[in-house]
Coordinates of N, CA and C in Angstrom, one line a residue:
M1 N 86.8 236.3 149.7 CA 87.2 236.7 151.0 C 88.1 237.9 150.9
N2 N 89.1 237.9 150.0 CA 90.0 239.0 149.9 C 89.3 240.3 149.5
R3 N 88.3 240.1 148.6 CA 87.6 241.3 148.2 C 86.8 241.9 149.4
Q4 N 86.3 241.1 150.3 CA 85.6 241.6 151.5 C 86.6 242.4 152.3
V5 N 87.8 241.8 152.5 CA 88.8 242.5 153.3 C 89.2 243.8 152.7
D6 N 89.5 243.8 151.4 CA 89.9 245.0 150.6 C 88.8 246.0 150.7
S7 N 87.5 245.6 150.6 CA 86.4 246.5 150.7 C 86.3 247.1 152.1
M8 N 86.6 246.3 153.1 CA 86.5 246.8 154.5 C 87.7 247.8 154.8
I9 N 88.9 247.6 154.3 CA 90.0 248.5 154.4 C 89.6 249.8 153.8
L10 N 89.1 249.8 152.6 CA 88.8 251.0 151.8 C 87.7 251.7 152.6
K11 N 86.7 251.0 153.1 CA 85.6 251.7 153.9 C 86.2 252.4 155.1
L12 N 87.1 251.7 155.8 CA 87.7 252.3 157.0 C 88.5 253.6 156.7
I13 N 89.3 253.5 155.6 CA 90.1 254.6 155.2 C 89.2 255.8 154.8
L14 N 88.1 255.5 154.0 CA 87.2 256.5 153.6 C 86.5 257.1 154.8
S15 N 86.2 256.3 155.8 CA 85.5 256.8 157.0 C 86.4 257.8 157.7
D16 N 87.7 257.5 157.8 CA 88.7 258.4 158.4 C 88.8 259.7 157.6
L17 N 88.8 259.6 156.3 CA 88.9 260.7 155.4 C 87.7 261.6 155.7
Y18 N 86.5 261.0 155.8 CA 85.3 261.8 156.0 C 85.4 262.6 157.3
R19 N 86.0 262.1 158.3 CA 86.2 262.8 159.6 C 87.1 264.0 159.4
Y20 N 88.0 264.0 158.5 CA 88.9 265.1 158.3 C 88.3 266.2 157.4
T21 N 87.5 265.7 156.4 CA 87.1 266.7 155.3 C 85.6 266.8 155.2
G22 N 84.8 265.9 155.7 CA 83.4 265.9 155.5 C 83.0 265.4 154.1
N23 N 83.9 264.8 153.4 CA 83.6 264.2 152.1 C 84.6 263.1 151.8
Q24 N 84.4 262.3 150.7 CA 85.2 261.2 150.4 C 85.8 261.3 149.0
K25 N 86.0 262.5 148.5 CA 86.5 262.8 147.2 C 88.0 262.4 147.0
L26 N 88.3 262.0 145.8 CA 89.7 261.6 145.5 C 90.6 262.8 145.8
S27 N 90.2 264.0 145.4 CA 91.0 265.2 145.6 C 91.3 265.4 147.1
S28 N 90.3 265.2 147.9 CA 90.5 265.3 149.4 C 91.4 264.3 149.9
F29 N 91.3 263.1 149.4 CA 92.2 262.0 149.8 C 93.7 262.4 149.5
I30 N 93.9 262.8 148.2 CA 95.3 263.1 147.8 C 95.8 264.3 148.7
K31 N 95.1 265.3 148.8 CA 95.5 266.5 149.6 C 95.8 266.1 151.1
N32 N 94.9 265.3 151.7 CA 95.1 264.9 153.1 C 96.2 263.9 153.3
Y33 N 96.3 263.0 152.3 CA 97.4 262.0 152.4 C 98.8 262.6 152.4
F34 N 98.9 263.7 151.6 CA 100.3 264.3 151.5 C 100.5 265.4 152.5
F35 N 99.4 266.0 153.0 CA 99.6 267.2 153.8 C 99.1 267.1 155.3
N36 N 98.5 265.9 155.6 CA 98.0 265.7 156.9 C 98.5 264.4 157.5
R37 N 99.5 264.6 158.4 CA 100.2 263.3 158.9 C 99.3 262.4 159.7
G38 N 98.2 263.0 160.4 CA 97.3 262.1 161.1 C 96.6 261.2 160.1
F39 N 96.1 261.8 159.0 CA 95.4 261.0 158.0 C 96.3 260.0 157.4
N40 N 97.5 260.5 157.0 CA 98.5 259.7 156.4 C 98.8 258.4 157.2
F41 N 99.0 258.7 158.5 CA 99.3 257.6 159.4 C 98.1 256.6 159.5
S42 N 96.9 257.1 159.5 CA 95.7 256.2 159.6 C 95.5 255.4 158.4
V43 N 95.9 255.9 157.2 CA 95.9 255.0 156.0 C 96.8 253.8 156.2
W44 N 98.0 254.0 156.6 CA 98.9 252.9 156.8 C 98.5 252.0 157.9
L45 N 98.0 252.6 159.0 CA 97.4 251.8 160.1 C 96.4 250.8 159.6
R46 N 95.4 251.4 158.8 CA 94.3 250.5 158.3 C 94.8 249.4 157.4
I47 N 95.8 249.7 156.6 CA 96.3 248.7 155.7 C 97.1 247.6 156.5
A48 N 97.9 248.1 157.4 CA 98.8 247.2 158.2 C 97.9 246.3 159.1
S49 N 96.7 246.8 159.5 CA 95.9 246.0 160.4 C 95.0 245.0 159.7
S50 N 95.1 244.9 158.4 CA 94.1 244.2 157.6 C 94.3 242.6 157.6
K51 N 95.4 242.1 158.1 CA 95.7 240.7 158.2 C 95.7 240.0 156.8
T52 N 96.2 240.7 155.8 CA 96.3 240.2 154.4 C 97.7 240.2 154.0
L53 N 98.0 239.7 152.8 CA 99.3 239.8 152.2 C 99.7 241.3 152.1
L54 N 98.8 242.1 151.7 CA 99.0 243.5 151.6 C 99.5 244.1 152.9
A55 N 99.0 243.7 154.0 CA 99.4 244.1 155.3 C 100.9 243.8 155.5
K56 N 101.3 242.7 155.1 CA 102.7 242.3 155.3 C 103.6 243.2 154.5
I57 N 103.2 243.5 153.3 CA 104.0 244.4 152.5 C 104.0 245.8 153.0
A58 N 102.8 246.3 153.6 CA 102.7 247.6 154.1 C 103.3 247.9 155.4
Y59 N 103.5 246.8 156.2 CA 104.0 247.0 157.6 C 105.3 247.7 157.7
P60 N 106.3 247.5 156.9 CA 107.5 248.3 157.0 C 107.2 249.9 156.9
V61 N 106.3 250.2 155.9 CA 106.0 251.6 155.8 C 105.3 252.1 157.0
F62 N 104.3 251.3 157.5 CA 103.6 251.7 158.7 C 104.5 251.9 159.9
Y63 N 105.5 251.0 160.0 CA 106.4 251.0 161.1 C 107.3 252.3 161.0
Y64 N 107.7 252.7 159.8 CA 108.4 253.9 159.6 C 107.6 255.1 160.0
K65 N 106.3 255.1 159.6 CA 105.4 256.2 159.9 C 105.2 256.4 161.4
K66 N 105.1 255.2 162.1 CA 105.0 255.3 163.6 C 106.2 256.0 164.2
K67 N 107.4 255.7 163.7 CA 108.6 256.3 164.3 C 108.7 257.8 163.8
K68 N 108.4 258.1 162.6 CA 108.5 259.4 162.1 C 107.6 260.4 162.7
Y69 N 106.3 260.0 162.9 CA 105.3 260.8 163.5 C 105.2 260.8 165.0
G70 N 105.8 259.8 165.6 CA 105.6 259.6 167.1 C 104.2 259.1 167.5
I71 N 103.6 258.4 166.6 CA 102.3 257.9 166.9 C 102.4 256.4 167.1
D72 N 102.3 255.9 168.3 CA 102.5 254.5 168.6 C 101.1 253.9 168.9
I73 N 100.5 253.5 167.8 CA 99.3 252.7 167.8 C 99.6 251.4 167.1
H74 N 99.4 250.3 167.8 CA 99.8 249.0 167.2 C 98.7 248.6 166.2
A75 N 99.1 247.9 165.2 CA 98.2 247.4 164.1 C 97.1 246.5 164.7
N76 N 97.3 245.9 165.8 CA 96.3 245.0 166.4 C 95.3 245.7 167.3
T77 N 95.4 247.0 167.5 CA 94.5 247.7 168.3 C 93.1 247.8 167.5
K78 N 92.1 247.5 168.3 CA 90.7 247.5 167.7 C 90.2 248.9 167.6
I79 N 90.0 249.4 166.4 CA 89.6 250.8 166.1 C 88.4 250.8 165.2
G80 N 87.4 251.5 165.5 CA 86.2 251.6 164.7 C 86.3 252.5 163.5
F81 N 85.2 252.9 162.9 CA 85.2 253.8 161.8 C 85.4 255.2 162.2
G82 N 86.0 256.0 161.3 CA 86.1 257.4 161.6 C 87.1 257.9 162.6
L83 N 88.3 257.3 162.6 CA 89.4 257.8 163.5 C 89.9 259.1 163.0
Y84 N 90.1 260.0 164.0 CA 90.6 261.3 163.8 C 91.8 261.6 164.7
I85 N 93.0 261.8 164.2 CA 94.1 262.0 164.9 C 94.5 263.5 164.8
G86 N 94.2 264.3 165.9 CA 94.4 265.7 165.8 C 95.8 266.1 165.9
H87 N 96.2 267.0 165.1 CA 97.6 267.6 165.0 C 98.6 266.5 164.7
G88 N 98.2 265.4 164.3 CA 99.2 264.4 163.8 C 100.0 263.7 164.9
G89 N 99.6 263.7 166.2 CA 100.3 263.1 167.2 C 101.2 264.0 168.0
P90 N 102.1 263.6 168.8 CA 102.4 262.2 169.1 C 101.3 261.6 170.1
L91 N 101.2 260.2 170.0 CA 100.2 259.5 170.7 C 100.8 258.1 171.1
V92 N 100.3 257.6 172.2 CA 100.6 256.2 172.6 C 99.3 255.5 172.9
V93 N 99.0 254.4 172.2 CA 97.8 253.6 172.5 C 98.2 252.2 172.6
S94 N 97.8 251.6 173.7 CA 98.0 250.2 173.9 C 97.4 249.3 172.9
P95 N 98.0 248.2 172.5 CA 97.3 247.3 171.6 C 96.1 246.6 172.2
T96 N 96.0 246.6 173.5 CA 94.8 246.0 174.2 C 93.6 247.0 174.3
A97 N 93.8 248.2 173.9 CA 92.7 249.2 173.9 C 91.7 248.9 172.8
T98 N 90.5 249.3 173.1 CA 89.4 249.2 172.1 C 88.8 250.6 171.9
I99 N 88.8 251.1 170.6 CA 88.4 252.4 170.3 C 87.2 252.3 169.4
G100 N 86.1 253.0 169.7 CA 84.9 253.0 169.0 C 84.9 253.8 167.7
N101 N 83.7 254.1 167.2 CA 83.6 254.9 166.0 C 83.6 256.4 166.3
N102 N 84.2 257.2 165.3 CA 84.2 258.6 165.4 C 84.9 259.1 166.7
V103 N 86.1 258.7 166.9 CA 86.8 259.1 168.1 C 87.9 260.0 167.7
N104 N 88.1 261.1 168.4 CA 89.1 262.1 168.2 C 90.2 261.8 169.2
L105 N 91.4 261.6 168.8 CA 92.6 261.5 169.6 C 93.5 262.7 169.4
S106 N 93.6 263.5 170.5 CA 94.4 264.7 170.4 C 95.9 264.4 170.7
Q107 N 96.8 265.4 170.4 CA 98.2 265.2 170.6 C 98.5 265.0 172.1
Y108 N 99.6 264.2 172.3 CA 100.1 263.8 173.6 C 99.2 263.0 174.4
T109 N 98.3 262.2 173.8 CA 97.4 261.4 174.5 C 98.1 260.0 174.7
T110 N 97.8 259.4 175.9 CA 98.3 258.1 176.2 C 97.1 257.3 176.7
I111 N 96.9 256.1 176.1 CA 95.9 255.1 176.5 C 96.7 253.8 176.8
G112 N 96.8 253.5 178.0 CA 97.6 252.3 178.3 C 97.1 251.6 179.6
A113 N 97.8 250.5 179.9 CA 97.5 249.8 181.2 C 98.8 249.1 181.6
N114 N 98.9 249.0 182.9 CA 100.0 248.2 183.5 C 99.6 246.8 183.8
L115 N 98.4 246.6 184.1 CA 97.9 245.2 184.4 C 96.6 245.0 183.5
G116 N 96.7 243.9 182.7 CA 95.5 243.6 181.9 C 95.2 244.5 180.8
P117 N 94.0 244.4 180.2 CA 93.7 245.2 179.1 C 93.5 246.7 179.4
A118 N 93.7 247.5 178.3 CA 93.6 249.0 178.4 C 92.1 249.3 178.2
A119 N 91.9 250.6 178.1 CA 90.5 251.2 178.1 C 89.6 250.7 176.9
M120 N 88.3 250.7 177.2 CA 87.3 250.5 176.1 C 86.7 251.9 175.9
I121 N 86.8 252.5 174.8 CA 86.3 253.8 174.5 C 85.2 253.7 173.5
G122 N 84.1 254.3 173.9 CA 82.8 254.2 173.1 C 82.9 255.1 171.8
D123 N 81.7 255.3 171.2 CA 81.6 256.0 170.0 C 81.4 257.5 170.3
N124 N 81.8 258.3 169.3 CA 81.7 259.8 169.4 C 82.3 260.4 170.6
V125 N 83.6 260.1 170.8 CA 84.3 260.5 172.0 C 85.5 261.4 171.5
Y126 N 85.5 262.6 172.2 CA 86.6 263.5 172.0 C 87.6 263.4 173.2
I127 N 88.8 263.1 172.9 CA 89.9 263.1 174.0 C 90.8 264.2 173.7
G128 N 90.9 265.2 174.7 CA 91.7 266.4 174.5 C 93.1 266.1 174.6
P129 N 93.9 267.2 174.4 CA 95.4 267.0 174.4 C 95.9 266.7 175.8
N130 N 97.0 266.0 175.9 CA 97.7 265.6 177.1 C 96.8 264.8 178.1
V131 N 96.0 263.9 177.6 CA 95.1 263.1 178.4 C 95.8 261.7 178.6
C132 N 95.7 261.2 179.8 CA 96.2 259.9 180.1 C 95.0 259.1 180.5
I133 N 94.8 258.0 179.9 CA 93.7 257.0 180.2 C 94.4 255.8 180.6
I134 N 94.2 255.4 181.9 CA 95.0 254.4 182.5 C 94.1 253.2 183.0
E135 N 94.6 252.0 182.6 CA 94.0 250.7 183.0 C 92.7 250.5 182.3
N136 N 92.0 249.5 182.7 CA 90.8 249.0 182.0 C 89.5 249.8 182.4
V137 N 89.5 251.1 182.0 CA 88.3 251.9 182.3 C 87.4 251.8 181.0
K138 N 86.2 252.2 181.3 CA 85.2 252.2 180.2 C 84.7 253.7 180.0
I139 N 84.9 254.1 178.8 CA 84.4 255.5 178.5 C 83.2 255.4 177.6
G140 N 82.1 255.9 178.0 CA 80.8 255.7 177.3 C 80.8 256.5 176.0
N141 N 79.7 256.3 175.3 CA 79.4 257.0 174.0 C 79.2 258.5 174.3
N142 N 79.5 259.4 173.3 CA 79.3 260.8 173.4 C 79.9 261.5 174.6
V143 N 81.2 261.2 174.8 CA 81.9 261.8 175.9 C 83.0 262.7 175.5
T144 N 83.2 263.8 176.3 CA 84.3 264.7 176.0 C 85.2 264.6 177.3
I145 N 86.5 264.4 177.0 CA 87.5 264.4 178.1 C 88.4 265.6 177.9
G146 N 88.4 266.5 178.9 CA 89.1 267.8 178.8 C 90.6 267.6 178.8
A147 N 91.3 268.6 178.3 CA 92.8 268.6 178.2 C 93.4 268.4 179.5
G148 N 94.5 267.6 179.5 CA 95.3 267.4 180.7 C 94.7 266.5 181.8
S149 N 93.6 265.8 181.4 CA 93.0 264.9 182.4 C 93.7 263.6 182.5
I150 N 93.5 263.0 183.7 CA 94.0 261.7 184.0 C 92.8 260.8 184.3
V151 N 92.5 259.9 183.5 CA 91.3 259.1 183.6 C 91.7 257.7 184.2
T152 N 91.2 257.5 185.4 CA 91.4 256.2 186.1 C 90.2 255.4 186.5
K153 N 89.0 256.1 186.2 CA 87.7 255.5 186.5 C 86.8 255.6 185.3
D154 N 85.8 254.8 185.3 CA 84.8 254.8 184.2 C 84.2 256.2 184.0
I155 N 83.9 256.6 182.8 CA 83.2 257.8 182.5 C 81.9 257.4 181.8
P156 N 80.7 257.8 182.4 CA 79.4 257.4 181.8 C 79.1 258.1 180.5
E157 N 78.2 257.5 179.8 CA 77.7 258.1 178.5 C 77.3 259.5 178.7
N158 N 77.5 260.3 177.6 CA 76.9 261.7 177.5 C 77.5 262.6 178.5
A159 N 78.8 262.4 179.0 CA 79.4 263.2 180.0 C 80.5 264.0 179.5
T160 N 80.8 265.1 180.2 CA 82.0 265.9 180.0 C 82.8 265.7 181.3
A161 N 84.1 265.2 181.1 CA 84.9 265.0 182.3 C 86.2 265.7 182.1
A162 N 86.8 266.1 183.2 CA 88.1 266.7 183.2 C 88.7 266.7 184.6
G163 N 90.0 266.9 184.6 CA 90.7 267.0 185.9 C 91.7 266.0 186.1
N164 N 92.4 266.1 187.2 CA 93.4 265.2 187.7 C 93.1 264.8 189.1
Y165 N 92.4 263.8 189.2 CA 91.8 262.7 188.4 C 90.5 263.2 187.9
A166 N 90.2 262.7 186.6 CA 89.0 263.1 185.9 C 87.8 262.9 186.7
K167 N 86.9 263.9 186.7 CA 85.6 263.8 187.3 C 84.6 264.3 186.3
V168 N 83.4 263.8 186.4 CA 82.3 264.3 185.5 C 81.9 265.7 185.9
L169 N 82.0 266.6 184.9 CA 81.7 268.0 185.2 C 80.2 268.3 184.9
N170 N 79.7 267.7 183.8 CA 78.3 268.0 183.4 C 77.9 267.0 182.3
F171 N 76.6 267.1 182.0 CA 76.1 266.3 180.9 C 75.5 267.1 179.8
E172 N 76.1 268.3 179.6 CA 75.6 269.3 178.6 C 76.5 269.2 177.4
Q173 N 75.9 269.1 176.3 CA 76.6 269.1 175.0 C 77.7 268.0 174.9
P174 N 77.4 266.8 175.3 CA 78.4 265.7 175.2 C 79.0 265.5 173.8
G175 N 80.3 265.2 173.8 CA 80.9 264.9 172.5 C 80.8 266.1 171.5
K176 N 80.6 267.3 171.9 CA 80.4 268.4 171.0 C 81.5 268.7 170.1
F177 N 82.7 268.2 170.4 CA 83.9 268.5 169.6 C 84.1 267.4 168.5
V178 N 83.3 266.4 168.5 CA 83.4 265.4 167.5 C 82.6 265.8 166.2
N179 N 83.3 266.4 165.3 CA 82.7 267.0 164.1 C 82.7 266.0 163.0
K180 N 81.9 266.2 162.0 CA 81.9 265.4 160.7 C 81.8 263.9 161.1
R181 N 80.8 263.5 161.8 CA 80.7 262.1 162.3 C 80.3 261.2 161.1
Y182 N 81.1 260.1 161.0 CA 80.8 259.2 159.9 C 79.7 258.3 160.3
K183 N 78.7 258.2 159.4 CA 77.5 257.4 159.7 C 77.7 256.0 159.1
I184 N 77.6 255.0 159.9 CA 77.9 253.6 159.4 C 76.7 253.0 158.7

């Protein structure tokens, strides 16, 4: 059982590395771990969320990284493969949010809710800088949300949405900013 968990943690970390570099080489891991705070944070997030003894040992480091980088993503948040944190935060993500595979979270993004669960975000989604996603909205697969948007309603698959309040602008080149997609 522990080997399965350890294998899953490693797979998640390597999927995140792939999103940053397009490869999973040890040299890329070392470089990004030390010089890319978004990746560094995601490594500790993945370990802290593993529900193992290792997670309990890693949690103080994870908590320190949260405060140091201004990235407030709870270890219980459900996050798929290939998380990419652009510019290393700051971010706020509710522990009740669900984030799919190959999602880009840009700086100054907030995903939260006042009542009930937070958003469900699909696969291959790019969330631009200064975006607020509020309440239990559903964001489909292959979506781009433009900078400065406030999302209060569902966004369908394959859409580009922006504005205050976000509206679908078009269905051309959806998710085009999600580069180096990790294939599961």
